[in-house]
Coordinates of C-alpha atoms and ligand atoms in Angstrom, one line a residue:
M1 CA 25.1 -2.9 -4.1
K2 CA 27.7 -0.2 -3.9
N3 CA 29.4 0.5 -0.6
V4 CA 27.0 -1.7 1.5
E5 CA 27.9 -5.1 2.8
R6 CA 25.7 -7.6 1.0
G7 CA 22.9 -8.5 3.3
F8 CA 20.8 -11.6 3.4
G9 CA 17.8 -9.9 1.9
L10 CA 16.0 -13.0 3.1
A11 CA 12.6 -11.5 3.4
A12 CA 12.6 -10.5 -0.2
E13 CA 14.1 -13.7 -1.4
A14 CA 11.7 -16.0 0.5
Y15 CA 8.7 -13.9 -0.5
E16 CA 9.6 -14.2 -4.1
L17 CA 10.4 -17.9 -3.9
K18 CA 7.2 -18.6 -2.1
S19 CA 5.2 -16.7 -4.7
R20 CA 6.9 -18.7 -7.4
Q21 CA 6.1 -21.9 -5.5
D22 CA 2.5 -20.8 -5.1
A23 CA 2.4 -20.3 -8.8
G24 CA 3.4 -23.9 -9.4
G25 CA 7.1 -23.9 -8.6
T26 CA 9.1 -26.9 -7.5
E27 CA 9.2 -28.7 -4.2
I28 CA 12.9 -28.0 -4.0
L29 CA 12.1 -24.5 -3.0
K30 CA 10.4 -25.7 0.1
G31 CA 13.5 -26.1 2.1
F32 CA 14.4 -22.5 1.4
L33 CA 11.1 -21.4 2.7
R34 CA 11.4 -22.6 6.2
M35 CA 12.0 -19.1 7.5
N36 CA 11.5 -17.5 10.8
Y37 CA 11.5 -13.8 10.9
C38 CA 11.5 -11.2 13.6
V39 CA 10.2 -7.8 12.9
V40 CA 11.4 -5.1 15.3
G41 CA 11.2 -1.3 15.4
L42 CA 14.6 0.5 15.3
Q43 CA 13.3 4.0 16.2
W44 CA 10.9 5.1 18.9
G45 CA 8.0 2.8 17.8
D46 CA 5.2 3.2 15.2
E47 CA 7.5 2.4 12.3
G48 CA 4.9 0.3 10.6
K49 CA 5.4 -3.0 12.2
G50 CA 1.7 -3.9 12.0
K51 CA 1.8 -3.5 8.2
V52 CA 5.0 -5.4 7.6
V53 CA 3.9 -8.3 10.0
D54 CA 0.6 -8.5 8.1
I55 CA 2.4 -8.8 4.8
L56 CA 4.9 -11.4 6.0
A57 CA 2.1 -13.3 7.8
E58 CA 0.8 -14.5 4.5
K59 CA 3.7 -16.9 4.5
S60 CA 3.8 -17.6 8.2
D61 CA 2.1 -20.3 10.2
L62 CA 2.4 -18.5 13.5
V63 CA 2.8 -14.9 14.5
V64 CA 4.1 -14.3 18.0
R65 CA 3.8 -11.2 20.1
Y66 CA 6.6 -11.6 22.7
G67 CA 6.9 -8.3 24.6
G68 CA 5.2 -5.1 25.7
G69 CA 1.5 -4.8 26.2
A70 CA -1.3 -2.6 25.1
N71 CA 1.0 0.3 25.0
A72 CA 1.6 -0.9 21.4
G73 CA -0.8 0.1 18.6
H74 CA -0.2 -1.8 15.4
T75 CA -2.2 -0.7 12.3
V76 CA -3.1 -3.1 9.5
I77 CA -5.0 -1.7 6.5
I78 CA -6.6 -4.1 4.1
G79 CA -8.6 -2.3 1.3
D80 CA -10.9 0.1 3.1
Q81 CA -10.7 -1.9 6.4
K82 CA -8.5 -0.6 9.2
F83 CA -7.5 -2.6 12.2
A84 CA -5.6 -1.1 15.2
L85 CA -4.3 -3.9 17.4
H86 CA -2.8 -3.4 20.8
I87 CA -2.3 -6.9 22.3
M88 CA -3.4 -9.3 19.6
P89 CA -0.6 -10.3 17.1
S90 CA -1.1 -8.6 13.8
G91 CA -1.4 -12.0 12.1
A92 CA -4.9 -12.1 13.5
V93 CA -6.4 -10.4 10.5
R94 CA -5.5 -13.4 8.4
P95 CA -8.2 -15.9 9.4
T96 CA -6.0 -19.0 9.4
T97 CA -2.8 -17.7 10.9
G98 CA -2.0 -18.9 14.4
C99 CA -1.5 -16.1 17.0
V100 CA 0.7 -16.5 20.0
I101 CA 0.9 -14.2 23.0
S102 CA 4.0 -15.4 24.7
N103 CA 5.4 -15.1 28.2
G104 CA 7.1 -11.7 27.7
V105 CA 3.9 -9.9 27.1
V106 CA 2.1 -8.0 29.9
L107 CA -1.5 -8.8 29.0
D108 CA -4.4 -6.5 29.7
P109 CA -7.4 -9.0 29.6
E110 CA -10.0 -6.3 29.1
I111 CA -8.3 -5.0 26.0
L112 CA -7.6 -8.5 24.6
I113 CA -11.3 -9.5 25.1
G114 CA -12.3 -6.3 23.3
E115 CA -10.0 -7.2 20.4
I116 CA -11.3 -10.7 20.2
D117 CA -14.9 -9.3 20.1
G118 CA -14.0 -6.6 17.7
L119 CA -12.5 -9.1 15.3
A120 CA -15.5 -11.4 15.7
E121 CA -17.8 -8.5 14.7
R122 CA -15.8 -8.4 11.5
D123 CA -16.2 -12.2 11.0
I124 CA -12.7 -13.0 12.1
S125 CA -12.7 -15.8 14.7
M126 CA -9.8 -16.5 17.1
D127 CA -11.2 -19.8 18.2
G128 CA -8.6 -22.6 17.9
R129 CA -5.8 -20.3 16.7
L130 CA -5.1 -18.0 19.7
F131 CA -2.5 -19.3 22.2
I132 CA -1.8 -17.3 25.3
S133 CA 1.2 -18.2 27.5
E134 CA 0.3 -19.3 31.0
N135 CA 3.4 -17.3 32.0
A136 CA 2.3 -14.0 30.5
H137 CA 1.8 -11.5 33.3
V138 CA -1.6 -9.8 33.7
V139 CA -2.2 -6.0 33.7
L140 CA -5.0 -5.2 36.2
D141 CA -6.8 -2.0 37.1
Y142 CA -4.4 -1.1 39.9
H143 CA -1.4 -1.1 37.4
K144 CA -3.1 1.4 35.2
M145 CA -4.0 3.5 38.2
E146 CA -0.4 3.5 39.5
D147 CA 0.8 4.4 36.0
Q148 CA -1.5 7.5 36.0
L149 CA -0.7 8.4 39.7
R150 CA 3.1 8.3 39.1
E151 CA 2.9 10.3 35.9
D152 CA 0.8 12.9 37.6
A153 CA 3.2 13.1 40.5
L154 CA 6.1 13.6 38.1
G155 CA 4.4 16.6 36.6
K156 CA 6.6 18.2 33.9
N157 CA 9.2 15.4 34.4
K158 CA 6.8 12.7 33.4
I159 CA 7.9 9.9 31.0
G160 CA 4.8 10.4 28.9
T161 CA 3.7 6.8 29.2
T162 CA 0.6 5.4 27.5
I163 CA -1.0 4.8 31.0
R164 CA -1.6 1.2 30.0
G165 CA -0.1 0.0 33.3
I166 CA 3.1 -1.4 31.6
G167 CA 5.7 -0.2 34.1
P168 CA 3.8 -1.2 37.2
C169 CA 3.0 -4.6 35.8
Y170 CA 6.6 -5.4 34.8
A171 CA 7.6 -4.1 38.2
D172 CA 5.3 -6.6 39.9
K173 CA 6.7 -9.3 37.6
I174 CA 10.3 -8.5 38.7
G175 CA 9.1 -8.2 42.3
R176 CA 7.4 -11.6 42.1
S177 CA 5.3 -11.7 45.3
F178 CA 2.4 -9.6 43.9
A179 CA 2.6 -10.8 40.3
V180 CA -0.5 -12.3 38.6
R181 CA 0.0 -14.6 35.6
M182 CA -2.5 -16.0 33.1
A183 CA -2.0 -19.4 34.8
D184 CA -3.5 -17.9 38.0
F185 CA -6.9 -17.6 36.3
R186 CA -7.2 -21.4 36.4
D187 CA -7.9 -21.3 40.2
I188 CA -10.0 -18.3 40.7
D189 CA -10.5 -18.8 44.4
A190 CA -6.8 -18.9 45.1
L191 CA -6.4 -15.8 42.9
A192 CA -9.2 -14.0 44.7
E193 CA -7.5 -14.7 48.1
R194 CA -4.2 -13.3 46.7
L195 CA -5.9 -10.3 45.2
R196 CA -7.3 -9.3 48.6
K197 CA -3.8 -9.2 50.0
I198 CA -2.3 -7.4 46.9
V199 CA -5.1 -4.8 46.8
D200 CA -4.9 -4.2 50.5
Y201 CA -1.2 -3.4 50.1
K202 CA -1.7 -1.2 47.0
N203 CA -4.6 0.7 48.7
K204 CA -2.3 1.5 51.7
V205 CA 0.6 2.6 49.4
F206 CA -1.5 4.6 46.9
G207 CA -3.5 6.2 49.8
A208 CA -0.4 7.2 51.7
L209 CA 1.6 8.4 48.7
Y210 CA -1.1 9.9 46.4
N211 CA -4.2 10.2 48.6
A212 CA -5.9 7.9 46.1
D213 CA -9.4 6.4 46.4
P214 CA -9.2 2.8 47.4
I215 CA -9.6 0.0 44.8
D216 CA -12.8 -2.1 45.2
V217 CA -11.3 -5.6 45.4
D218 CA -14.7 -7.3 45.1
A219 CA -15.4 -5.6 41.8
L220 CA -11.9 -6.5 40.6
I221 CA -12.5 -10.2 41.5
E222 CA -15.8 -10.1 39.6
K223 CA -13.9 -8.8 36.6
C224 CA -11.3 -11.5 37.0
K225 CA -14.1 -14.2 36.8
V226 CA -15.1 -12.7 33.4
Y227 CA -11.5 -12.8 32.3
R228 CA -11.2 -16.4 33.4
D229 CA -14.4 -17.4 31.5
R230 CA -13.3 -15.7 28.3
L231 CA -9.6 -16.4 28.2
V232 CA -8.6 -19.6 30.1
G233 CA -9.5 -21.7 27.1
F234 CA -6.7 -20.0 25.2
V235 CA -4.1 -20.4 27.9
C236 CA -1.3 -23.0 27.3
N237 CA 2.5 -23.5 27.4
T238 CA 3.5 -21.4 24.4
T239 CA 7.2 -22.3 24.6
R240 CA 6.2 -26.0 24.1
L241 CA 3.9 -25.0 21.3
L242 CA 6.7 -23.0 19.6
F243 CA 9.2 -26.0 20.0
E244 CA 6.6 -28.3 18.3
A245 CA 6.0 -25.8 15.6
M246 CA 9.7 -25.6 14.9
D247 CA 10.0 -29.4 15.0
N248 CA 7.3 -29.5 12.3
D249 CA 9.0 -26.9 10.1
K250 CA 6.4 -24.3 10.6
N251 CA 7.3 -20.7 9.6
I252 CA 7.2 -18.4 12.6
L253 CA 7.1 -14.7 12.6
F254 CA 8.0 -12.8 15.8
E255 CA 6.3 -9.5 16.1
G256 CA 8.2 -6.9 18.1
A257 CA 6.5 -4.1 19.9
Q258 CA 7.7 -0.5 20.5
G259 CA 11.1 0.4 19.0
A260 CA 14.7 -0.3 20.2
L261 CA 15.3 3.3 21.3
L262 CA 12.6 2.6 23.9
D263 CA 14.4 -0.5 25.1
L264 CA 14.7 -0.5 28.9
D265 CA 18.5 -1.3 28.9
H266 CA 19.6 0.1 25.5
G267 CA 17.2 3.0 24.8
T268 CA 17.1 6.6 26.0
F269 CA 16.6 5.8 29.7
P270 CA 14.6 6.9 31.6
F271 CA 12.4 7.8 28.7
V272 CA 11.9 4.2 27.7
T273 CA 9.3 1.5 28.2
S274 CA 9.8 -1.2 30.8
S275 CA 10.8 -4.1 28.6
N276 CA 13.6 -5.1 26.3
C277 CA 11.8 -4.1 23.1
S278 CA 14.9 -4.3 20.9
A279 CA 15.5 -7.6 19.1
L280 CA 17.5 -8.7 22.2
G281 CA 14.2 -9.2 24.1
M282 CA 12.9 -11.8 21.7
G283 CA 14.6 -14.8 23.3
P284 CA 13.5 -14.2 26.9
G285 CA 10.1 -13.1 25.7
C286 CA 9.2 -16.4 24.1
G287 CA 11.7 -19.1 24.9
I288 CA 13.2 -19.3 21.4
P289 CA 16.8 -18.3 21.0
N290 CA 17.7 -15.6 18.5
Q291 CA 19.8 -18.0 16.4
K292 CA 16.6 -19.8 15.4
V293 CA 15.6 -16.6 13.5
D294 CA 16.7 -16.5 9.9
S295 CA 16.4 -12.8 9.5
F296 CA 15.8 -9.9 11.9
I297 CA 14.0 -7.2 10.0
G298 CA 14.5 -3.8 11.4
L299 CA 11.7 -1.3 10.8
V300 CA 12.3 2.4 10.3
K301 CA 10.3 5.2 8.8
A302 CA 12.0 7.4 6.2
Y303 CA 12.0 10.1 8.9
A304 CA 11.8 9.9 12.7
T305 CA 8.9 10.2 15.1
R306 CA 8.5 10.0 18.9
V307 CA 5.6 10.1 21.3
G308 CA 6.0 11.0 24.9
S309 CA 8.9 12.8 26.6
G310 CA 12.6 12.4 26.1
P311 CA 15.5 13.6 23.9
F312 CA 15.0 13.6 20.1
P313 CA 18.1 15.1 18.5
S314 CA 16.7 15.4 14.9
E315 CA 13.3 16.7 16.0
Q316 CA 11.8 19.4 13.8
D317 CA 9.5 21.3 16.2
N318 CA 8.7 23.6 13.3
E319 CA 7.0 23.8 10.0
I320 CA 8.9 20.8 8.6
G321 CA 7.8 18.6 11.5
D322 CA 4.2 19.9 11.0
V323 CA 4.3 19.0 7.3
I324 CA 5.6 15.4 8.1
R325 CA 2.9 15.0 10.8
E326 CA 0.0 16.0 8.6
K327 CA 1.2 14.1 5.5
G328 CA 2.1 11.0 7.4
H329 CA -0.9 11.1 9.7
E330 CA 1.4 11.0 12.7
Y331 CA -1.0 10.7 15.6
G332 CA -0.7 7.9 18.1
T333 CA -2.6 4.6 17.4
T334 CA -2.9 4.0 21.1
T335 CA -3.4 7.5 22.7
G336 CA -4.1 9.7 19.7
R337 CA -1.4 12.1 20.8
P338 CA 0.4 14.0 18.0
R339 CA 3.7 12.4 17.3
R340 CA 6.8 14.6 17.4
C341 CA 8.5 14.5 14.0
G342 CA 12.0 15.0 12.6
W343 CA 14.6 14.0 10.1
F344 CA 15.9 10.5 9.7
D345 CA 18.6 9.8 12.4
A346 CA 21.1 7.5 10.9
V347 CA 23.3 7.6 14.0
A348 CA 20.4 6.2 16.1
A349 CA 19.4 3.6 13.4
K350 CA 23.0 2.4 13.0
Y351 CA 23.2 1.8 16.8
T352 CA 19.8 0.0 17.1
A353 CA 20.5 -2.1 14.0
R354 CA 23.7 -3.2 15.7
V355 CA 22.1 -3.8 19.1
G356 CA 19.5 -6.0 17.5
G357 CA 21.7 -7.9 15.1
I358 CA 19.6 -6.6 12.3
N359 CA 20.0 -8.4 8.9
E360 CA 17.8 -6.2 6.7
I361 CA 15.8 -3.0 7.0
A362 CA 12.2 -2.2 6.0
M363 CA 11.8 1.5 5.4
M364 CA 8.2 2.7 5.6
H365 CA 6.6 6.1 4.7
L366 CA 8.8 7.0 1.7
D367 CA 5.7 8.3 0.1
T368 CA 5.2 10.8 2.9
L369 CA 8.4 12.7 2.0
A370 CA 7.2 13.4 -1.6
G371 CA 7.1 17.1 -2.3
M372 CA 9.8 18.2 0.1
K373 CA 12.5 20.1 -1.7
E374 CA 15.3 19.0 0.5
L375 CA 15.7 16.1 2.9
K376 CA 18.2 15.9 5.7
I377 CA 19.8 12.8 7.2
C378 CA 21.5 13.1 10.5
K379 CA 24.8 11.3 9.9
A380 CA 26.8 12.3 13.1
Y381 CA 26.4 14.1 16.4
K382 CA 28.4 16.9 17.8
L383 CA 28.9 16.3 21.5
N384 CA 31.0 18.7 23.6
G385 CA 32.4 20.2 20.4
K386 CA 33.6 16.8 19.0
E387 CA 31.9 14.9 16.2
T388 CA 30.9 11.3 16.9
D389 CA 29.0 8.7 15.1
F390 CA 28.1 6.7 18.2
F391 CA 24.7 7.0 19.8
P392 CA 24.8 7.9 23.5
S393 CA 21.7 6.3 24.9
D394 CA 21.7 8.1 28.2
A395 CA 19.0 10.7 28.0
D396 CA 21.0 13.6 29.6
E397 CA 24.0 13.0 27.2
L398 CA 21.7 12.6 24.2
A399 CA 19.9 15.9 25.1
G400 CA 23.3 17.6 24.7
V401 CA 24.1 16.5 21.2
E402 CA 23.6 18.5 18.0
C403 CA 22.9 16.8 14.7
V404 CA 25.3 17.0 11.8
Y405 CA 23.1 16.8 8.7
E406 CA 23.7 15.9 5.2
A407 CA 21.2 17.4 2.7
M408 CA 19.8 15.4 -0.2
P409 CA 17.5 16.6 -2.9
G410 CA 13.9 15.5 -2.5
W411 CA 11.3 14.3 -5.1
D412 CA 7.9 15.4 -6.2
E413 CA 6.6 12.2 -7.6
D414 CA 3.7 10.4 -5.9
L415 CA 5.1 7.0 -4.9
S416 CA 1.8 5.4 -3.8
E417 CA 1.3 3.5 -7.1
V418 CA 5.0 2.4 -7.6
T419 CA 5.4 -1.4 -7.4
S420 CA 8.9 -2.0 -8.4
Y421 CA 12.1 -0.7 -6.9
D422 CA 13.6 0.4 -10.2
D423 CA 10.5 2.6 -10.9
L424 CA 11.2 4.7 -7.8
P425 CA 12.5 8.2 -8.7
E426 CA 16.2 8.5 -8.8
N427 CA 16.3 10.8 -5.8
T428 CA 14.3 8.3 -3.8
R429 CA 16.8 5.6 -4.6
N430 CA 19.7 7.8 -3.8
Y431 CA 18.2 8.7 -0.4
I432 CA 17.7 5.0 0.4
A433 CA 21.3 4.2 -0.8
R434 CA 22.8 6.9 1.3
I435 CA 21.0 5.7 4.4
E436 CA 22.1 2.1 3.7
E437 CA 25.7 3.4 3.4
I438 CA 25.6 5.1 6.8
V439 CA 23.6 2.5 8.7
K440 CA 25.5 -0.4 7.0
V441 CA 22.4 -2.6 6.6
P442 CA 20.6 -3.2 3.3
I443 CA 17.1 -1.9 2.9
S444 CA 15.0 -4.8 1.5
I445 CA 11.5 -3.6 1.9
V446 CA 10.2 -0.1 1.0
G447 CA 6.8 1.3 2.1
V448 CA 5.0 3.6 -0.3
G449 CA 1.6 3.8 1.5
P450 CA -0.3 2.3 4.4
K451 CA -2.0 -0.5 2.6
R452 CA -0.9 -4.1 2.4
S453 CA -0.2 -3.8 -1.3
Q454 CA 2.0 -0.7 -0.8
A455 CA 5.3 -2.4 0.0
I456 CA 8.1 -3.1 -2.5
F457 CA 10.3 -6.1 -1.9
R458 CA 13.8 -5.9 -3.2
N459 CA 16.6 -8.4 -3.5
V460 CA 19.7 -7.0 -1.8
Ligands
LIG501 P1 3.5 0.2 14.4 O1 3.2 0.5 15.9 O2 5.0 0.0 14.1 O3 2.7 -1.0 14.0 O4 3.0 1.4 13.6 P2 1.6 2.2 13.8 O5 0.5 1.4 13.2 O6 1.5 2.7 15.2 O7 1.9 3.5 12.9 C1 2.3 3.4 11.6 C2 1.3 4.2 10.7 O8 1.9 4.4 9.4 C3 0.0 3.5 10.5 O9 -1.0 4.5 10.4 C4 0.2 2.8 9.2 O10 -1.1 2.6 8.5 C5 1.0 3.8 8.5 N1 2.0 3.2 7.5 C6 2.7 2.1 7.5 N2 3.5 2.0 6.4 C7 3.3 3.2 5.7 C8 3.8 3.7 4.5 O11 4.7 3.1 3.9 N3 3.3 4.9 4.1 C9 2.3 5.5 4.7 N4 1.9 6.7 4.2 N5 1.8 5.1 5.8 C10 2.3 3.9 6.3
LIG502 P1 4.3 0.4 19.1 O1 4.4 -1.1 19.3 C1 5.4 4.5 20.3 C2 6.3 5.1 24.5 C3 5.4 6.0 25.2 C4 6.3 6.6 26.3 C5 7.2 5.4 26.6 C6 6.8 4.7 27.9 O2 3.0 0.9 18.6 O3 5.4 0.9 18.2 P2 4.9 3.0 28.4 O4 3.4 3.1 28.3 O5 5.4 1.9 27.6 O6 5.4 2.9 29.8 O7 5.5 4.4 27.8 O8 7.2 4.6 25.5 N1 5.7 3.9 23.8 C7 5.5 3.9 22.5 N2 5.7 4.8 21.5 N3 5.0 3.2 19.9 C8 4.8 2.3 20.9 O9 4.4 1.0 20.6 C9 5.0 2.6 22.2 N4 4.9 1.9 23.4 C10 5.4 2.7 24.3 O10 4.8 6.9 24.4 O11 7.0 7.6 25.7
LIG503 MG1 2.2 1.9 17.0

């Protein structure tokens, strides 16, 4: 490949090898196929992680959600069936794939139970294949309440959170004394006693600061009994489970949530989420070190989107953004909010690919750009009159940059039926090649539609 360092292209390679093996290939290929992947978003989330995880899950024994919570919304489309999963790993839609929710996740039991039931209604059982870490922290009603109260108090300066209680739950985890973990459901009486103290404290604080109505602790304890009844059977030590899986040469797929530009430490602070949602968060989120992952697959869209507040240099708050939103159905999977849309920001993608040690990129939604006469790629920023190709993650600094664009000719062809890379229009391939050149990571998977079948794997 011209001007791009040769990447591993492991996803494409293993996928092809496994397919050959399934078709009667040799045993020798097996060694090659012991692959652990991590799929992470490189933008502001919603890059298509659900779809890519679902595709790769075909060759995986376990899919692991290791961070975030029900702020995530991962879509999987199989034929005319659509699944929108918030907590459950996207591997769930494949009836025999093991699904792990590891320690780094902040787990909303109500939403998880809803997803287990929703899958059961569609004849997909999680019995015997869902494993929840005893160390996963639990999102309770008062976390969601605090999320809402804080956002309301911030007014026009709000973060634009999903109100899923993510920040307050992670804050309790860091603070330790008020934290509730899945392990705590094993002794409901002890948990009830602690909840009385925690809720008493929260009621005093929320009452004093926000004049909020008190939380009914008895009702909360009753809910926790239901959570215990429904979920304790799935609770285990997932780190041990993952060690054993690795010892037994299982293929593990780590499913990131959000996108690296929302990373608490490396994203556009303070307009971020409360976890390390870049690839750097994988190790602490599940107990498996990053070097055990054969390939980190960074997900991007062929353009950029963002939900919630915060700087977005390549945003097109105009007709172009509207066209992308309507063609790409860019409305939030979790909140239904219209997503802000803009041109592909290669400065940001280069930064997040580097932060995450990304080996290969999967670029979704190329089909969405069809019909646009001209496409623009943000290849540098102008900051205080000087050009830079480095991404300043501080929100104030980022708000002051101006994009330096490079224009590329678009294409009119409908890509949705294309199945081979070489059959993509020349302008599409040129667009991909130019982004590879700037970001310096090869693009090994290309999305041409929302369905499982609409992804093209490519050896790079
Ligand atoms: P995630 O949070 O990264 O899993 O992404 P979401 O599911 O929130 O949003 C991605 C949206 O794009 C979903 O509606 C997907 O069905 C859709 N999608 C994924 N890949 C493609 C693609 O290549 N083309 C089109 N048109 N839609 C896609
Ligand atoms: P997936 O996994 C897009 C955004 C919110 C808000 C900020 C903080 O589907 O890609 P939070 O509720 O986490 O405290 O909100 O982060 N956000 C996401 N945006 N996709 C997501 O997840 C997101 N998860 C959080 O909109 O701006
Ligand atoms: Mg999403």
